[in-house]
Coordinates of C-alpha atoms in Angstrom, one line a residue:
W127 CA -18.1 12.0 39.9
W128 CA -20.4 9.4 38.5
M129 CA -21.4 11.6 35.6
W130 CA -17.7 12.0 34.6
W131 CA -17.3 8.2 34.9
M132 CA -20.3 7.6 32.6
W133 CA -19.0 10.1 30.1
W134 CA -15.6 8.4 30.2
M135 CA -17.1 4.9 29.6
W136 CA -19.2 6.2 26.7
W137 CA -16.2 7.9 25.1
M138 CA -14.1 4.7 25.4
W139 CA -16.9 2.6 23.9
W140 CA -17.2 5.1 21.0
M141 CA -13.5 5.0 20.4
W142 CA -13.5 1.2 20.4
R143 CA -16.3 1.1 17.8
Q144 CA -14.7 3.7 15.6
Y145 CA -11.1 2.7 15.6
L146 CA -10.7 -0.9 16.7
N147 CA -10.6 -3.2 13.7
I148 CA -11.1 -6.7 15.0
N149 CA -10.5 -8.3 11.6
A150 CA -7.2 -6.5 11.3
L151 CA -6.1 -7.8 14.7
K152 CA -7.2 -11.4 13.8
S153 CA -5.3 -11.2 10.5
L154 CA -2.0 -10.2 12.3
S155 CA -1.6 -13.9 13.1
H156 CA -0.8 -14.4 9.4
L157 CA 2.3 -12.2 9.8
Q158 CA 3.9 -14.6 12.2
K159 CA 5.1 -16.7 9.3
N160 CA 4.3 -14.5 6.3
H161 CA 5.8 -11.1 7.1
E162 CA 5.7 -10.1 3.4
L163 CA 1.9 -9.9 3.4
V164 CA 2.1 -6.2 4.5
L165 CA 4.6 -5.2 1.8
P166 CA 3.1 -3.7 -1.4
H167 CA 4.0 -4.7 -4.9
F168 CA 4.2 -1.0 -5.8
H169 CA 4.6 2.2 -3.8
F170 CA 3.7 5.5 -5.3
N171 CA 3.2 9.0 -4.1
D172 CA -0.5 9.1 -5.1
I173 CA -2.9 7.3 -7.4
S174 CA -2.1 9.7 -10.3
Q175 CA 1.3 7.8 -10.7
V176 CA -0.5 4.5 -11.4
N177 CA -0.5 3.3 -15.0
Y178 CA -4.0 2.0 -15.3
A179 CA -3.7 1.2 -19.0
A180 CA -0.8 -1.1 -18.2
L181 CA -2.7 -2.8 -15.5
K182 CA -5.6 -3.4 -17.9
R183 CA -3.3 -4.6 -20.6
H184 CA -1.7 -7.2 -18.3
G185 CA -5.0 -8.8 -17.5
F186 CA -6.4 -7.1 -14.4
K187 CA -10.1 -6.7 -14.3
G188 CA -11.1 -4.7 -11.3
I189 CA -9.8 -1.8 -9.2
V190 CA -10.5 -1.4 -5.4
F191 CA -9.8 2.0 -3.9
D192 CA -9.6 2.9 -0.3
K193 CA -11.3 6.2 0.4
D194 CA -9.7 8.2 3.3
N195 CA -6.2 9.6 2.4
T196 CA -6.3 7.7 -0.9
L197 CA -9.1 9.6 -2.7
T198 CA -10.1 12.2 -0.2
A199 CA -8.9 13.9 3.0
P200 CA -9.8 12.0 6.2
Y201 CA -13.6 12.1 6.8
S202 CA -14.1 14.3 3.7
Q203 CA -16.4 13.5 0.7
G204 CA -14.8 15.3 -2.2
Y205 CA -11.6 14.5 -4.1
Y206 CA -8.5 15.9 -2.3
H207 CA -6.8 17.2 -5.4
P208 CA -7.7 17.6 -9.1
N209 CA -4.9 15.1 -10.0
V210 CA -6.6 12.5 -7.8
K211 CA -9.9 13.1 -9.5
I212 CA -8.3 12.8 -13.0
A213 CA -6.6 9.6 -12.0
A214 CA -9.7 8.0 -10.6
E215 CA -11.7 8.9 -13.7
E216 CA -8.9 7.4 -15.8
A217 CA -9.2 4.2 -13.8
V218 CA -12.9 4.1 -14.4
R219 CA -12.4 4.7 -18.1
R220 CA -9.7 2.1 -18.6
F221 CA -11.5 -0.6 -16.6
H222 CA -14.9 0.2 -18.1
G223 CA -16.5 1.0 -14.8
N224 CA -15.1 -2.0 -12.9
V225 CA -13.9 0.2 -10.1
V226 CA -15.2 0.3 -6.5
I227 CA -14.5 1.9 -3.2
Y228 CA -14.1 -0.4 -0.1
S229 CA -14.4 1.6 3.1
N230 CA -14.4 0.1 6.5
H231 CA -17.3 2.4 7.4
A232 CA -19.2 3.6 4.4
G233 CA -21.2 0.7 2.9
S234 CA -20.9 -1.4 6.1
P235 CA -23.6 -2.2 8.7
D236 CA -22.3 0.8 10.7
D237 CA -23.4 3.1 7.9
A238 CA -27.1 3.6 8.8
G239 CA -29.2 3.4 5.6
Y240 CA -26.0 3.6 3.6
Q241 CA -26.3 7.3 3.8
C242 CA -22.5 7.9 3.9
A243 CA -22.0 5.5 1.0
E244 CA -24.5 7.4 -1.1
Q245 CA -23.0 10.7 -0.3
I246 CA -19.5 9.5 -1.3
E247 CA -21.0 8.0 -4.6
A248 CA -22.6 11.3 -5.4
E249 CA -19.3 13.2 -4.8
L250 CA -16.8 10.9 -6.3
N251 CA -18.9 9.2 -9.0
I252 CA -17.6 5.7 -8.0
P253 CA -19.7 3.0 -6.4
V254 CA -19.1 2.2 -2.7
L255 CA -19.2 -1.5 -2.0
R256 CA -21.8 -2.7 0.4
H257 CA -20.2 -5.3 2.7
T258 CA -20.4 -6.9 6.1
E259 CA -16.7 -7.3 7.0
Q260 CA -13.9 -4.8 7.6
K261 CA -10.6 -5.1 5.7
P262 CA -8.4 -7.1 5.6
Q263 CA -11.4 -9.6 5.4
G264 CA -14.2 -9.2 3.0
M265 CA -12.7 -10.3 -0.3
D266 CA -15.7 -12.5 -1.1
S267 CA -17.9 -9.4 -1.6
V268 CA -15.3 -7.9 -3.9
V269 CA -15.0 -11.1 -6.0
E270 CA -18.8 -11.3 -6.2
Y271 CA -19.0 -7.7 -7.3
F272 CA -16.4 -8.0 -10.1
G273 CA -17.1 -11.6 -11.1
C274 CA -13.4 -12.5 -11.4
K275 CA -10.5 -14.1 -9.5
P276 CA -8.7 -12.2 -6.6
S277 CA -5.5 -12.4 -8.7
E278 CA -7.2 -10.3 -11.3
I279 CA -8.0 -7.5 -8.8
V280 CA -5.8 -4.5 -7.9
V281 CA -6.1 -3.0 -4.4
L282 CA -4.9 0.6 -3.7
G283 CA -4.7 2.2 -0.3
D284 CA -2.6 4.1 2.2
R285 CA -2.6 1.6 5.1
Y286 CA -0.2 -1.4 5.2
F287 CA -2.1 -3.4 7.9
T288 CA -5.5 -3.0 6.3
D289 CA -5.4 -2.1 2.5
I290 CA -2.1 -3.9 1.6
L291 CA -2.7 -6.9 3.9
F292 CA -6.2 -7.1 2.4
G293 CA -4.9 -7.3 -1.1
N294 CA -1.9 -9.6 -0.4
L295 CA -3.8 -12.0 1.8
H296 CA -6.1 -12.9 -1.1
G297 CA -3.6 -12.9 -3.9
C298 CA -4.4 -9.4 -5.4
L299 CA -1.9 -6.9 -6.8
S300 CA -1.3 -4.4 -4.0
I301 CA -0.4 -0.7 -4.5
Y302 CA 0.5 1.5 -1.6
T303 CA 0.0 5.3 -2.0
D304 CA 1.3 7.8 0.5
P305 CA -1.3 9.5 2.7
L306 CA -2.7 12.6 1.1
T307 CA -2.7 14.7 4.3
L308 CA -2.3 14.4 8.1
E309 CA -4.9 17.1 8.7
G310 CA -8.1 15.8 10.3
E311 CA -6.6 12.3 10.9
N312 CA -7.5 11.0 14.4
F313 CA -4.8 10.1 17.0
A314 CA -5.5 6.4 16.8
V315 CA -4.8 6.3 13.1
K316 CA -1.7 8.5 13.4
F317 CA -0.3 6.3 16.1
S318 CA -1.1 3.1 14.1
R319 CA 0.6 4.6 11.1
K320 CA 3.8 5.2 13.0
L321 CA 3.9 1.6 14.2
E322 CA 3.2 0.4 10.7
D323 CA 6.1 2.5 9.3
I324 CA 8.5 1.1 11.9
Y325 CA 7.5 -2.5 11.1
I326 CA 7.7 -2.0 7.3
N327 CA 11.2 -0.3 7.6
M328 CA 12.4 -3.2 9.7
L329 CA 11.2 -5.7 7.0
K330 CA 12.9 -3.8 4.3
R331 CA 16.2 -3.7 6.2
K332 CA 16.0 -7.4 6.6
G333 CA 15.5 -7.8 2.8
V334 CA 12.0 -9.1 3.0
L335 CA 10.2 -8.9 -0.4
P336 CA 6.5 -8.6 -1.3
P337 CA 4.6 -11.8 -1.9
K338 CA 4.5 -13.3 -5.4
Q339 CA 1.5 -12.3 -7.5
E340 CA 0.2 -14.4 -10.4
K341 CA 0.1 -11.6 -13.0
L342 CA 3.1 -9.5 -11.8
Q343 CA 5.6 -9.9 -14.6
Q344 CA 8.8 -7.9 -15.3
E345 CA 7.1 -6.1 -18.2
L346 CA 4.4 -4.7 -16.0
I347 CA 7.0 -3.6 -13.4
I348 CA 8.9 -1.7 -16.1
D349 CA 5.7 -0.1 -17.4
M350 CA 4.5 1.0 -14.0
N351 CA 7.8 2.4 -12.9
L352 CA 8.5 4.3 -16.2
Y353 CA 5.0 5.8 -16.0
S354 CA 5.5 6.9 -12.4
E355 CA 8.8 8.5 -13.2
R356 CA 7.2 10.6 -15.9
T357 CA 4.3 11.7 -13.7
K358 CA 5.2 14.6 -11.4
P359 CA 3.4 14.1 -8.0
F360 CA 1.6 17.0 -6.4
K361 CA 2.9 18.0 -3.0
T362 CA 1.8 15.9 0.0
F363 CA 2.7 16.0 3.7
S364 CA 5.5 13.4 3.2
E365 CA 7.5 15.7 0.9

């Protein structure tokens, strides 16, 4: 029986290391008075519906992509769909290379020798930020990388309590994109996603609006929404 007990303890420790985001738990305290911090400024089906030219024209200087279920399938290295690849390349072109991937694993101290980060960079052709903090903390490393203010940075991702909170907490423009696929996603993430959806829907029913953002003007809202309406999304699990 003691062998089963040791196996169980090891498995629990591994799960804790993999899926428990202490920074996210700490940042939940901000939501007690500022519920709007988890509401994105824009919500699109995927990153191909984002008007990168408009973002650049309105003064934004850097793009931060999440990786899993934003660019790739969970725990995969290559682009999930050709449209995602085209959109990412468009972002790199419009922002003259000021685009980076912020992953809570790749590029972190948990990524031994940054091997995972290097594999992703080779596959996606986008730099992976080296950092020491998990989202929603870690904006200092992003600001240092781009050399601009947080208000001039756009954060895109598929998680409300990490990616969107990460952007809003520091004054960035936040864009939520629907998860690309549920295949391969672990139970902990699926469960967390359901809880997040319940909370977000509750806020919307109460009429809570996203936080104000320094560069978010009506002209940009129109440009972004018109572009997304003209861009037919490819099929995802949510459709």
